[in-house]
Amino acid sequence: MTLTREIRPGVSWVGAIDWDRRLFDALIPLPGGTSYNSYLIQGSEKTALIDAVDESMADVLQNNLKVLGIKRIDYIIAQHAEQDHSGSLRRLLDLYPDARVFGSARCLDLLMQFDLVGKDRLQEAKDREKISLGDKSLQFISAPWVHWPDTIFTYLAEDRILFTCDFLGSHLACSDLFAVDEAVLYRSAKRYYAEIMMPFRQSINRHLDRIWDLPVAVIAPSHGPLYARPRFILDAYRDWASDKVKNQVVLPYVSMHDSTRIMADYFVDALISRGVGVLRFDLTDYDVGDLAEALVDAATVVIGTPTILAGAHPLALYAAILANALRPKTRYASIIGSFGWGGKMLEQITVALPNLKLQFFDPVVAKGRPKEVDFQALDRLAEEISAKHKELEAA
Ligand code: FEO
């Protein structure tokens, strides 16, 4: 099976769609699969390939190039060393012995560490350096920390195409080469941003600044559909990476004997009745990507947990550790839950969130089944959150 698609004369998508992949990094669920986009650029004198594909799809890339009759590749641009884009490099270098691999210094070092390329085939791609393919040219743009330190973008000025590797992408296996249903893609791209880009918000903003005024007709990421309307994804990233937060509470909770669940349910209603949006996650049955996406712009996170083995429930601790790793722009936090005879539940959740610059509201912890006094405390917490959110909106 082969599938190649022309983007512009001399510019083709030659990658692989991974319809069946359901997990990335042994962590991130991929409900919609993904794609590894690889691009062939044929100039009047030289031919370049931008990014390869995952090793599991090396046959697909090889066949795509064979069907197009590609006998020689001069340059392989490794925009990023992670194996979903570089795993098939060794195969490509065997097939195309004249090809040299361009990448940032960090990328080239990583490719050697991963044993994918020998030193003699490597060439550093410096920031703003341009290489000529004859009637087309490729300019490299350094873009470290769009989750790894090695990434570059590549700009094809003659066709106004910006290749952005992971940046601006989405994990979505899709028959459309270009984004067609922007509502679907918005969710997919936001989830992807949350899982991969969100911890590097400051770098994301810097990279957006650098490419903002570039004349770009097409954005071509290395996962998911391309964008023929670049403003759609650029504006979405600007919003997600900004300091603006929404009048929303993310409430991941777990309950053993219903006490914490009763509190969570009461608290949800207390927030809604005060005009605060709630995104509620039962931690015994949820999708990590959905929780990550919810954290992108909510103003507050409240973790609900019972006390077990003298501490917080491990599922609640996992949610806290995940939020800490993803570094959302969340401003406020609190904890609700229950205990029978004591423990270090509050302390464990609080210390699991050192990366977040949070203002904590007083927790609400019930002894056993929640009683009137606990419901009043939940009302008080909902009132405090609502007031703080209104202050943010007014600011
Ligand atoms: Fe798609 Fe960071 O690799």
Short mmCIF file of C-alpha atoms in Angstrom, two decimals, residues 4-5 24 34 62 106 132 144 148-149 166 184 187 191 201 251 256 263 275 284 351 355:
data_model
loop_
_atom_site.label_atom_id
_atom_site.label_comp_id
_atom_site.label_asym_id
_atom_site.label_seq_id
_atom_site.Cartn_x
_atom_site.Cartn_y
_atom_site.Cartn_z
CA THR A 4 1.53 10.12 -1.56
CA ARG A 5 -0.16 13.49 -1.97
CA PHE A 24 2.33 7.37 22.85
CA THR A 34 -1.78 9.65 14.57
CA GLN A 62 10.23 3.48 1.53
CA ARG A 106 21.50 18.93 19.79
CA SER A 132 19.41 25.70 -2.06
CA PRO A 144 14.32 24.60 20.98
CA TRP A 148 12.78 18.65 23.34
CA PRO A 149 15.82 20.95 23.12
CA ASP A 166 5.70 18.52 16.49
CA VAL A 184 -12.69 18.56 15.38
CA ARG A 187 -10.00 19.64 20.15
CA ARG A 191 -5.25 17.92 23.60
CA ARG A 201 4.64 27.75 27.41
CA LEU A 251 -12.09 18.46 39.58
CA MET A 256 -13.70 4.51 47.95
CA MET A 263 -18.66 15.83 48.46
CA GLY A 275 -21.75 30.48 37.55
CA THR A 284 -11.11 5.35 38.28
CA VAL A 351 3.93 18.77 47.94
CA ASN A 355 5.97 23.41 39.64
#
